[in-house]
Short mmCIF file of C-alpha atoms in Angstrom, two decimals:
data_model
loop_
_atom_site.label_atom_id
_atom_site.label_comp_id
_atom_site.label_asym_id
_atom_site.label_seq_id
_atom_site.Cartn_x
_atom_site.Cartn_y
_atom_site.Cartn_z
CA MET A 1289 20.93 4.79 1.01
CA PRO A 1290 24.15 5.71 2.71
CA GLU A 1291 26.42 3.19 4.34
CA SER A 1292 25.59 4.57 7.79
CA GLY A 1293 21.97 3.53 7.28
CA ALA A 1294 22.40 0.37 9.30
CA SER A 1295 23.62 2.17 12.44
CA ARG A 1296 20.90 4.82 12.07
CA ALA A 1297 18.24 2.09 11.66
CA GLN A 1298 19.53 0.41 14.76
CA GLN A 1299 19.19 3.67 16.67
CA GLU A 1300 15.71 4.32 15.34
CA ARG A 1301 14.49 0.79 16.22
CA THR A 1302 15.72 1.10 19.86
CA HIS A 1303 13.98 4.47 20.16
CA ILE A 1304 17.13 6.30 21.27
CA SER A 1305 17.35 10.06 20.73
CA THR A 1306 20.77 11.65 20.94
CA THR A 1307 20.83 15.08 22.54
CA GLY A 1308 23.17 17.88 21.88
CA THR A 1309 25.27 16.92 24.96
CA GLY A 1310 25.95 13.46 23.60
CA THR A 1311 23.77 11.70 26.08
CA ALA A 1312 21.10 9.20 24.90
CA GLU A 1313 17.58 9.27 26.18
CA PRO A 1314 15.03 6.52 25.52
CA VAL A 1315 11.85 7.67 23.76
CA THR A 1316 8.60 5.88 23.46
CA ALA A 1317 6.50 6.05 20.29
CA PRO A 1318 3.25 8.08 20.25
CA GLY A 1319 0.21 6.07 20.97
CA THR A 1320 1.83 4.32 23.90
CA GLY A 1321 1.39 7.19 26.39
CA THR A 1322 4.57 9.31 26.00
CA THR A 1323 6.02 11.64 23.52
CA ASP A 1324 8.62 10.81 20.87
CA ARG A 1325 10.99 13.75 21.18
CA LYS A 1326 12.72 12.85 17.95
CA THR A 1327 9.59 13.77 15.94
CA ASP A 1328 9.37 17.18 17.56
CA ARG A 1329 12.37 18.31 15.51
CA PRO A 1330 12.27 18.84 11.73
CA GLY A 1331 13.51 15.64 10.03
CA ARG A 1332 15.31 14.90 6.84
CA ALA A 1333 13.90 12.56 4.19
CA ASP A 1334 16.25 9.79 5.38
CA GLY A 1335 14.67 9.77 8.89
CA THR A 1336 17.39 11.60 10.87
CA ALA A 1337 17.15 14.92 12.73
CA ALA A 1338 17.54 18.01 10.57
CA GLU A 1339 20.98 18.90 11.92
CA THR A 1340 23.77 20.17 9.73
CA PRO A 1341 26.04 17.28 9.03
CA PRO A 1342 29.80 17.52 9.09
CA GLY A 1343 31.01 19.08 5.91
CA GLY A 1344 28.57 21.94 5.82
CA PRO A 1345 26.27 22.72 2.92
CA VAL A 1346 27.84 20.18 0.62
CA ALA A 1347 27.06 17.35 3.07
CA THR A 1348 23.62 18.65 3.59
CA ARG A 1349 22.90 18.62 -0.11
CA ALA A 1350 24.25 15.07 -0.32
CA ALA A 1351 22.10 13.98 2.45
CA ARG A 1352 19.00 15.50 0.81
CA ARG A 1353 19.81 13.71 -2.47
CA THR A 1354 20.30 10.39 -0.54
CA GLY A 1355 16.96 10.90 1.21
CA LEU A 1356 15.21 11.63 -2.06
CA LEU A 1357 16.74 8.55 -3.70
CA VAL A 1358 15.60 6.36 -0.75
CA THR A 1359 12.08 7.88 -0.96
CA LEU A 1360 11.92 7.24 -4.78
CA VAL A 1361 13.14 3.59 -4.33
CA LEU A 1362 10.64 2.83 -1.62
CA GLY A 1363 7.88 4.63 -3.56
CA GLY A 1364 8.65 2.48 -6.60
CA LEU A 1365 8.36 -0.63 -4.56
CA THR A 1366 5.04 0.51 -3.08
CA ALA A 1367 3.85 1.51 -6.58
CA LEU A 1368 4.48 -1.89 -8.14
CA PRO A 1369 1.27 -3.61 -6.94
CA PRO A 1370 -1.17 -0.89 -8.14
CA LEU A 1371 0.89 -0.73 -11.37
CA SER A 1372 0.48 -4.42 -11.81
CA MET A 1373 -3.28 -4.21 -11.16
CA ASP A 1374 -4.25 -0.96 -12.91
CA MET A 1375 -2.38 -1.26 -16.18
CA TYR A 1376 -4.39 -4.32 -16.76
CA LEU A 1377 -7.81 -2.91 -15.85
CA PRO A 1378 -8.65 -1.37 -19.31
CA ALA A 1379 -7.81 -4.71 -20.92
CA LEU A 1380 -10.31 -6.80 -18.84
CA PRO A 1381 -13.12 -6.77 -21.48
CA ALA A 1382 -10.56 -7.66 -24.16
CA VAL A 1383 -9.17 -10.58 -22.13
CA THR A 1384 -12.72 -11.86 -21.62
CA GLU A 1385 -13.12 -11.94 -25.45
CA SER A 1386 -9.66 -13.18 -26.22
CA LEU A 1387 -9.67 -16.12 -23.82
CA ARG A 1388 -13.44 -16.89 -24.32
CA ALA A 1389 -14.13 -16.77 -20.61
CA PRO A 1390 -16.95 -15.12 -18.61
CA ALA A 1391 -16.31 -11.89 -16.81
CA ALA A 1392 -16.51 -13.52 -13.35
CA THR A 1393 -13.71 -15.88 -14.33
CA ILE A 1394 -11.52 -13.12 -15.75
CA GLN A 1395 -11.94 -11.25 -12.47
CA LEU A 1396 -10.28 -14.22 -10.81
CA THR A 1397 -7.11 -13.05 -12.43
CA LEU A 1398 -7.34 -10.00 -10.11
CA THR A 1399 -8.30 -12.25 -7.12
CA ALA A 1400 -5.38 -14.52 -7.76
CA CYS A 1401 -2.90 -11.62 -7.83
CA LEU A 1402 -4.35 -10.21 -4.63
CA THR A 1403 -4.29 -13.59 -2.92
CA GLY A 1404 -0.68 -14.12 -3.91
CA MET A 1405 0.28 -10.70 -2.45
CA ALA A 1406 -1.52 -11.57 0.76
CA LEU A 1407 0.14 -15.01 1.26
CA GLY A 1408 3.49 -13.82 -0.02
CA GLN A 1409 3.71 -11.13 2.69
CA LEU A 1410 3.28 -13.79 5.40
CA VAL A 1411 6.41 -15.52 4.14
CA VAL A 1412 8.57 -12.49 3.10
CA GLY A 1413 7.88 -10.39 6.18
CA PRO A 1414 9.34 -12.80 8.74
CA MET A 1415 12.13 -13.68 6.25
CA SER A 1416 13.18 -9.99 6.17
CA ASP A 1417 13.24 -9.98 10.08
CA ARG A 1418 15.54 -12.94 10.07
CA TRP A 1419 17.81 -12.44 7.05
CA GLY A 1420 17.54 -8.70 6.49
CA ARG A 1421 15.59 -6.56 3.92
CA ARG A 1422 17.81 -6.66 0.93
CA GLY A 1423 18.17 -10.41 0.12
CA PRO A 1424 14.49 -11.45 0.29
CA LEU A 1425 13.54 -8.27 -1.66
CA LEU A 1426 15.90 -9.03 -4.55
CA LEU A 1427 14.71 -12.66 -4.70
CA GLY A 1428 11.11 -11.56 -4.77
CA MET A 1429 11.74 -8.98 -7.55
CA ILE A 1430 13.46 -11.59 -9.74
CA VAL A 1431 10.64 -14.03 -9.40
CA TYR A 1432 8.14 -11.19 -10.14
CA VAL A 1433 9.86 -10.43 -13.50
CA VAL A 1434 9.77 -14.12 -14.51
CA ALA A 1435 6.09 -14.50 -13.51
CA THR A 1436 4.99 -11.35 -15.36
CA ALA A 1437 6.85 -12.48 -18.47
CA LEU A 1438 4.97 -15.79 -18.27
CA CYS A 1439 1.68 -13.92 -18.25
CA VAL A 1440 2.57 -12.60 -21.75
CA PHE A 1441 2.40 -16.08 -23.16
CA ALA A 1442 -0.57 -17.55 -21.20
CA PRO A 1443 -2.70 -19.55 -23.64
CA THR A 1444 -5.67 -20.16 -21.31
CA VAL A 1445 -7.42 -18.27 -18.54
CA GLU A 1446 -6.43 -21.10 -16.09
CA LEU A 1447 -2.69 -20.57 -16.73
CA LEU A 1448 -3.10 -16.80 -16.63
CA ILE A 1449 -4.73 -17.12 -13.18
CA GLY A 1450 -1.80 -19.28 -12.07
CA PHE A 1451 0.85 -16.90 -13.38
CA ARG A 1452 -1.03 -13.96 -11.74
CA LEU A 1453 -0.91 -15.87 -8.43
CA LEU A 1454 2.86 -16.32 -8.76
CA GLN A 1455 3.21 -12.64 -9.75
CA GLY A 1456 1.37 -11.67 -6.63
CA LEU A 1457 3.43 -13.96 -4.34
CA ALA A 1458 6.63 -12.42 -5.66
CA GLY A 1459 5.41 -8.85 -5.78
CA ALA A 1460 4.52 -9.07 -2.10
CA ALA A 1461 8.18 -8.62 -1.27
CA GLY A 1462 8.16 -5.02 -2.41
CA ILE A 1463 5.05 -4.15 -0.37
CA VAL A 1464 6.02 -5.73 2.94
CA ILE A 1465 9.67 -4.79 2.87
CA ALA A 1466 9.03 -1.19 1.91
CA ARG A 1467 6.87 -0.74 5.00
CA ALA A 1468 9.46 -2.54 7.15
CA VAL A 1469 12.23 -0.25 5.84
CA VAL A 1470 10.10 2.76 6.77
CA ARG A 1471 9.68 1.36 10.32
CA ASP A 1472 13.46 0.73 10.51
CA MET A 1473 14.14 4.42 9.67
CA TYR A 1474 11.25 6.45 11.16
CA ASP A 1475 8.98 6.69 14.19
CA GLY A 1476 6.03 8.77 15.42
CA VAL A 1477 4.85 11.71 13.47
CA GLU A 1478 7.71 11.42 10.95
CA MET A 1479 6.57 7.85 10.08
CA ALA A 1480 3.04 9.02 9.46
CA ARG A 1481 4.39 11.80 7.21
CA PHE A 1482 6.60 9.43 5.31
CA PHE A 1483 3.62 7.12 4.69
CA SER A 1484 1.79 10.10 3.17
CA THR A 1485 4.89 10.77 0.99
CA LEU A 1486 4.88 7.20 -0.21
CA MET A 1487 1.20 7.67 -1.01
CA LEU A 1488 2.09 10.51 -3.24
CA ILE A 1489 4.70 8.52 -5.08
CA SER A 1490 2.71 5.30 -5.31
CA GLY A 1491 -0.32 7.39 -6.29
CA VAL A 1492 1.37 8.27 -9.51
CA ALA A 1493 1.15 4.67 -10.49
CA PRO A 1494 -2.69 4.32 -10.45
CA ILE A 1495 -2.88 7.84 -12.26
CA ILE A 1496 -0.68 6.83 -15.12
CA ALA A 1497 -1.15 3.04 -15.22
CA PRO A 1498 -4.64 2.97 -16.79
CA LEU A 1499 -3.57 5.75 -19.13
CA ILE A 1500 -0.55 3.67 -20.19
CA GLY A 1501 -2.65 0.51 -20.36
CA GLY A 1502 -5.23 2.30 -22.60
CA GLN A 1503 -2.55 3.62 -24.92
CA VAL A 1504 -0.81 0.23 -25.10
CA LEU A 1505 -4.08 -1.30 -26.17
CA ARG A 1506 -4.22 0.98 -29.10
CA PHE A 1507 -1.01 -0.60 -30.52
CA THR A 1508 -1.16 -4.14 -29.24
CA ASP A 1509 -3.40 -6.55 -27.26
CA TRP A 1510 -3.60 -7.22 -23.54
CA ARG A 1511 -0.40 -9.32 -23.74
CA GLY A 1512 1.54 -6.20 -24.54
CA VAL A 1513 0.44 -4.78 -21.16
CA PHE A 1514 2.24 -7.66 -19.34
CA ALA A 1515 5.25 -7.08 -21.57
CA VAL A 1516 5.48 -3.45 -20.36
CA LEU A 1517 5.09 -4.64 -16.75
CA THR A 1518 7.89 -7.11 -17.26
CA LEU A 1519 10.19 -4.28 -18.32
CA VAL A 1520 9.06 -2.08 -15.40
CA GLY A 1521 9.78 -4.92 -12.96
CA LEU A 1522 13.27 -5.51 -14.47
CA VAL A 1523 14.21 -1.80 -14.14
CA LEU A 1524 13.05 -1.71 -10.54
CA THR A 1525 15.00 -4.82 -9.72
CA LEU A 1526 18.13 -3.17 -11.01
CA VAL A 1527 17.46 0.05 -9.09
CA VAL A 1528 17.01 -1.97 -5.80
CA TRP A 1529 20.16 -3.97 -6.46
CA LYS A 1530 22.23 -0.84 -7.02
CA TRP A 1531 20.83 1.74 -4.57
CA LEU A 1532 18.84 0.13 -1.75
CA HIS A 1533 21.29 -0.89 0.99
CA GLU A 1534 20.48 -2.94 4.17
CA THR A 1535 18.59 -1.13 6.94
CA LEU A 1536 18.31 -3.99 9.49
CA PRO A 1537 21.70 -4.68 11.11
CA PRO A 1538 22.57 -8.32 12.00
CA GLN A 1539 22.32 -7.79 15.74
CA ASP A 1540 18.64 -6.68 15.39
CA ARG A 1541 17.61 -9.71 13.36
CA HIS A 1542 15.50 -12.61 14.68
CA THR A 1543 17.25 -15.88 14.79
CA GLY A 1544 14.39 -18.14 15.68
CA GLY A 1545 12.54 -20.51 13.36
CA ILE A 1546 8.97 -20.95 12.30
CA GLY A 1547 7.88 -21.38 15.98
CA ASP A 1548 9.40 -18.06 16.92
CA THR A 1549 7.73 -16.38 13.94
CA LEU A 1550 4.34 -17.76 14.86
CA ARG A 1551 4.76 -16.68 18.48
CA THR A 1552 5.64 -13.22 17.32
CA MET A 1553 2.63 -12.89 15.11
CA ARG A 1554 0.36 -14.37 17.82
CA GLY A 1555 1.68 -11.65 20.16
CA LEU A 1556 1.00 -8.95 17.67
CA LEU A 1557 -2.58 -10.25 17.10
CA ALA A 1558 -3.12 -10.41 20.85
CA ASP A 1559 -2.70 -6.58 20.95
CA ARG A 1560 -6.35 -5.47 20.61
CA VAL A 1561 -5.39 -1.98 19.40
CA PHE A 1562 -2.91 -3.26 16.77
CA THR A 1563 -5.52 -5.70 15.48
CA GLY A 1564 -8.22 -3.06 15.43
CA TYR A 1565 -6.09 -0.75 13.25
CA MET A 1566 -5.17 -3.78 11.05
CA ILE A 1567 -8.78 -4.88 10.45
CA ALA A 1568 -10.06 -1.31 9.98
CA GLY A 1569 -7.36 -0.62 7.40
CA SER A 1570 -7.99 -3.98 5.70
CA LEU A 1571 -11.76 -3.26 5.34
CA ALA A 1572 -11.11 0.14 3.94
CA PHE A 1573 -8.66 -1.30 1.56
CA ALA A 1574 -11.29 -3.87 0.49
CA ALA A 1575 -13.68 -1.07 -0.33
CA LEU A 1576 -10.97 0.40 -2.60
CA PHE A 1577 -10.35 -2.93 -4.34
CA ALA A 1578 -14.12 -3.49 -4.82
CA TYR A 1579 -13.84 -0.32 -6.97
CA VAL A 1580 -10.69 -1.46 -8.67
CA SER A 1581 -12.24 -4.82 -9.61
CA ALA A 1582 -15.66 -3.51 -10.65
CA SER A 1583 -14.93 -0.12 -12.23
CA PRO A 1584 -13.81 -1.39 -15.70
CA PHE A 1585 -17.21 -3.07 -16.14
CA VAL A 1586 -19.23 -0.42 -14.32
CA MET A 1587 -17.81 2.53 -16.17
CA GLN A 1588 -17.45 0.95 -19.66
CA GLU A 1589 -20.26 -1.68 -19.90
CA ILE A 1590 -22.90 -0.04 -17.80
CA TYR A 1591 -22.30 3.70 -18.27
CA GLY A 1592 -20.78 3.55 -21.68
CA ALA A 1593 -17.31 5.02 -21.02
CA SER A 1594 -14.63 4.30 -23.56
CA PRO A 1595 -11.27 2.73 -22.38
CA GLN A 1596 -9.65 6.15 -22.69
CA THR A 1597 -12.52 7.84 -20.63
CA PHE A 1598 -12.27 5.16 -18.07
CA SER A 1599 -8.54 5.62 -17.78
CA LEU A 1600 -9.01 9.42 -17.43
CA LEU A 1601 -11.62 8.95 -14.63
CA PHE A 1602 -9.53 6.44 -12.89
CA GLY A 1603 -6.62 8.90 -12.94
CA VAL A 1604 -8.81 11.68 -11.57
CA ASN A 1605 -9.79 9.51 -8.69
CA SER A 1606 -6.22 8.62 -7.98
CA ILE A 1607 -5.33 12.32 -7.98
CA GLY A 1608 -7.96 12.87 -5.32
CA LEU A 1609 -6.38 10.03 -3.14
CA VAL A 1610 -2.91 11.53 -3.62
CA ALA A 1611 -4.01 15.09 -2.89
CA VAL A 1612 -5.84 14.14 0.33
CA GLY A 1613 -2.86 12.02 1.35
CA GLN A 1614 -0.65 15.06 1.05
CA ILE A 1615 -3.03 17.19 2.97
CA ASN A 1616 -2.82 14.55 5.67
CA GLY A 1617 0.95 14.47 5.68
CA LYS A 1618 1.79 18.18 5.15
CA LEU A 1619 -1.10 19.83 7.11
CA LEU A 1620 -2.87 17.47 9.46
CA VAL A 1621 -0.08 15.18 10.94
CA GLY A 1622 1.36 16.84 13.99
CA ARG A 1623 -1.49 19.29 14.31
CA VAL A 1624 -4.51 16.98 14.60
CA SER A 1625 -4.69 13.61 16.27
CA LEU A 1626 -4.25 10.76 13.79
CA ASP A 1627 -7.23 9.02 15.24
CA LYS A 1628 -9.47 12.09 14.69
CA VAL A 1629 -8.25 12.29 11.04
CA LEU A 1630 -8.91 8.56 10.64
CA THR A 1631 -12.39 8.86 12.08
CA PHE A 1632 -13.16 11.48 9.47
CA GLY A 1633 -11.72 9.49 6.68
CA LEU A 1634 -13.64 6.24 7.55
CA SER A 1635 -16.86 8.27 7.94
CA ALA A 1636 -16.40 9.81 4.51
CA ILE A 1637 -15.99 6.34 3.00
CA VAL A 1638 -19.27 5.23 4.59
CA LEU A 1639 -21.13 8.31 3.34
CA ALA A 1640 -19.74 8.01 -0.17
CA ALA A 1641 -20.62 4.28 -0.31
CA THR A 1642 -24.17 5.02 0.99
CA ALA A 1643 -24.65 7.58 -1.79
CA LEU A 1644 -23.37 5.13 -4.42
CA LEU A 1645 -25.74 2.41 -3.27
CA LEU A 1646 -28.69 4.77 -3.49
CA MET A 1647 -27.68 5.95 -6.93
CA THR A 1648 -26.94 2.48 -8.45
CA SER A 1649 -30.12 0.99 -6.99
CA GLY A 1650 -32.31 3.49 -8.78
CA VAL A 1651 -33.55 5.49 -5.77
CA PHE A 1652 -32.70 8.76 -7.65
CA GLY A 1653 -33.90 7.36 -11.00
CA ASP A 1654 -31.54 6.73 -13.92
CA VAL A 1655 -28.43 8.48 -13.03
CA GLY A 1656 -25.65 8.96 -15.55
CA LEU A 1657 -21.83 8.57 -15.44
CA VAL A 1658 -21.06 11.91 -13.69
CA PRO A 1659 -22.86 11.36 -10.39
CA VAL A 1660 -21.44 7.85 -9.95
CA ALA A 1661 -17.98 9.02 -10.84
CA THR A 1662 -18.33 11.82 -8.28
CA GLY A 1663 -19.25 9.30 -5.50
CA LEU A 1664 -16.27 7.15 -6.37
CA PHE A 1665 -13.99 10.19 -6.33
CA VAL A 1666 -15.11 10.98 -2.77
CA LEU A 1667 -14.56 7.44 -1.69
CA MET A 1668 -11.16 7.16 -3.28
CA SER A 1669 -10.07 10.53 -1.83
CA ALA A 1670 -11.06 9.49 1.69
CA MET A 1671 -8.60 6.53 1.36
CA GLY A 1672 -5.91 9.31 1.51
CA LEU A 1673 -6.84 9.71 5.20
CA ALA A 1674 -7.56 6.08 6.08
CA ALA A 1675 -4.59 4.17 4.54
CA PRO A 1676 -1.49 6.09 5.83
CA ASN A 1677 -2.95 6.58 9.32
CA THR A 1678 -4.04 3.03 10.00
CA ASN A 1679 -0.60 1.81 8.90
CA ALA A 1680 1.31 4.36 10.98
CA GLN A 1681 -0.72 3.82 14.13
CA ALA A 1682 -0.39 0.03 13.89
CA LEU A 1683 3.35 0.05 13.16
CA MET A 1684 4.03 2.59 16.06
CA ARG A 1685 3.13 -0.33 18.38
CA THR A 1686 5.71 -2.75 16.90
CA LYS A 1687 9.32 -2.00 17.92
CA HIS A 1688 11.27 -5.12 17.14
CA ALA A 1689 9.10 -7.09 14.61
CA ALA A 1690 8.49 -4.63 11.78
CA GLY A 1691 8.65 -7.25 9.14
CA SER A 1692 6.14 -9.57 10.82
CA ALA A 1693 3.85 -6.63 11.63
CA SER A 1694 4.04 -5.32 8.07
CA ALA A 1695 3.25 -8.87 6.78
CA LEU A 1696 0.10 -9.09 8.99
CA LEU A 1697 -1.02 -5.68 7.84
CA GLY A 1698 -0.53 -6.49 4.18
CA THR A 1699 -1.87 -10.06 4.35
CA SER A 1700 -5.01 -8.96 6.06
CA SER A 1701 -5.51 -6.20 3.52
CA PHE A 1702 -5.01 -8.31 0.50
CA LEU A 1703 -6.98 -11.36 1.73
CA ILE A 1704 -9.99 -9.25 2.54
CA GLY A 1705 -9.60 -7.40 -0.77
CA ALA A 1706 -9.34 -10.77 -2.56
CA VAL A 1707 -12.62 -11.88 -1.03
CA ALA A 1708 -14.38 -8.58 -1.91
CA SER A 1709 -13.16 -8.39 -5.51
CA PRO A 1710 -15.32 -11.30 -6.95
CA LEU A 1711 -18.33 -10.35 -4.94
CA VAL A 1712 -18.79 -7.19 -7.04
CA GLY A 1713 -19.60 -9.33 -10.09
CA ILE A 1714 -21.96 -11.77 -8.33
CA ALA A 1715 -25.11 -10.29 -9.96
CA GLY A 1716 -23.66 -10.04 -13.44
CA GLU A 1717 -22.29 -7.20 -15.64
CA ASP A 1718 -25.52 -5.16 -15.83
CA THR A 1719 -25.69 -3.65 -12.30
CA ALA A 1720 -23.38 -1.72 -10.13
CA VAL A 1721 -25.33 -2.48 -6.93
CA PRO A 1722 -22.98 -5.24 -5.69
CA MET A 1723 -19.96 -2.94 -5.91
CA ALA A 1724 -21.65 -0.19 -3.88
CA LEU A 1725 -23.05 -2.74 -1.37
CA VAL A 1726 -19.59 -4.35 -0.77
CA GLN A 1727 -18.10 -0.88 -0.30
CA LEU A 1728 -20.79 0.10 2.20
CA VAL A 1729 -20.37 -3.08 4.25
CA CYS A 1730 -16.54 -2.71 4.22
CA GLY A 1731 -16.79 1.00 5.20
CA VAL A 1732 -19.24 0.40 8.07
CA GLY A 1733 -17.12 -2.55 9.32
CA ALA A 1734 -13.87 -0.55 9.20
CA LEU A 1735 -15.43 2.29 11.27
CA ALA A 1736 -16.94 -0.18 13.75
CA CYS A 1737 -13.68 -2.06 14.26
CA PHE A 1738 -11.76 1.16 14.72
CA LEU A 1739 -14.18 2.55 17.25
CA GLY A 1740 -14.81 -0.78 19.00
CA MET A 1741 -11.28 -2.20 19.20
CA CYS A 1742 -8.94 0.79 19.15
CA ARG A 1743 -11.14 2.92 21.43
CA PRO A 1744 -9.28 6.11 20.59
CA TRP A 1745 -11.06 8.14 23.34
CA GLN A 1746 -9.35 5.90 25.97
CA ARG A 1747 -5.85 6.54 24.76
CA THR A 1748 -3.74 9.84 24.69
CA SER A 1749 -1.52 10.30 21.73
CA THR A 1750 0.52 13.12 20.41
CA ALA A 1751 0.19 11.97 16.84
#
């Protein structure tokens, strides 16, 4: 990130658009009733207008390289949580046998990580609003590396659950601060597009993570998976230390204590529309994590897929999510209302979950792996419309508390996901009905919260 990033972030956060005459005009974000002129112009990857910088083509190429680097760093931070979860998925049956624990207990290692990510964001988000983005992020990354290394040597399932909780608490820094940095640098349509770009990069993680995990298991046991994750965390920590500069200038930071932080969050939650987007996105996220938690057992134990086949199917589903996310960012954003796209995405989740429930409950007889995998593919692909648009619409309403808003979005998502994950195994390992039922309840709840609380037909938006 260039050294001028702080001043640019300050300009973005105060919603000031500089015209060609040198005068500054205030601009209000889409969704609040007026148009964000800044997003009407083509933008560079670093969030500024696509004007030729001083220095001509050489400076233009340098700016593009810088924008690409920032995108890759933020994408890496966003990719770390799914990487931590998905590399481990093919090993769940092996962990069950190695630690001599029931499947429901082993699934608590996923729940612990999700819970840690949820609670950690509540702490790290306000910290980043007060002390800047860089310091809390580096601290979180260092603790993540240590916690992941401890997972390698966990002798019991209880200690593994504890280390996974610490891993999630520390890994939360990457999630919440990456979103806050995007809010520092972008607004309006460009922010929605950048979230779709992040989905492309972070989507690479769930595509390759199970494949890597499956291959690692061919040469070592499940502990080797955590060893690889430790190395990945260490590399990303070094990348952040070297290339991610501060985006929140000192004059824009909050100086209050815990009381001020709580008042800020209370004010955000009092915004019915913000809360509606937050809950809708969180319930959709829970439907996704019901799949993440249950799919290793559903695919391998019930439908007979090998670890390599499961990894391949998981990768195909992730490709669907990434592809639809790119259609959202490249073709739909700026042409179709974000609320209309979001309505379609949530409706698709509900329809896919309904089909899965009918198939897994035996309404269509004894279905095989392909129909169930197809239903999961549709559900995962629809997340490419739901996730970036709920985040963008919610963050458009938060001008001066991006860290706290990002923390609430992330905490809500991971807490609801942590509750949904163990429910998928409540009926044992021989049925996929709980997974489909949880997904359907979450999908219907997400659509109902969006329509009932956000009431998109009552608001005009250019996004």
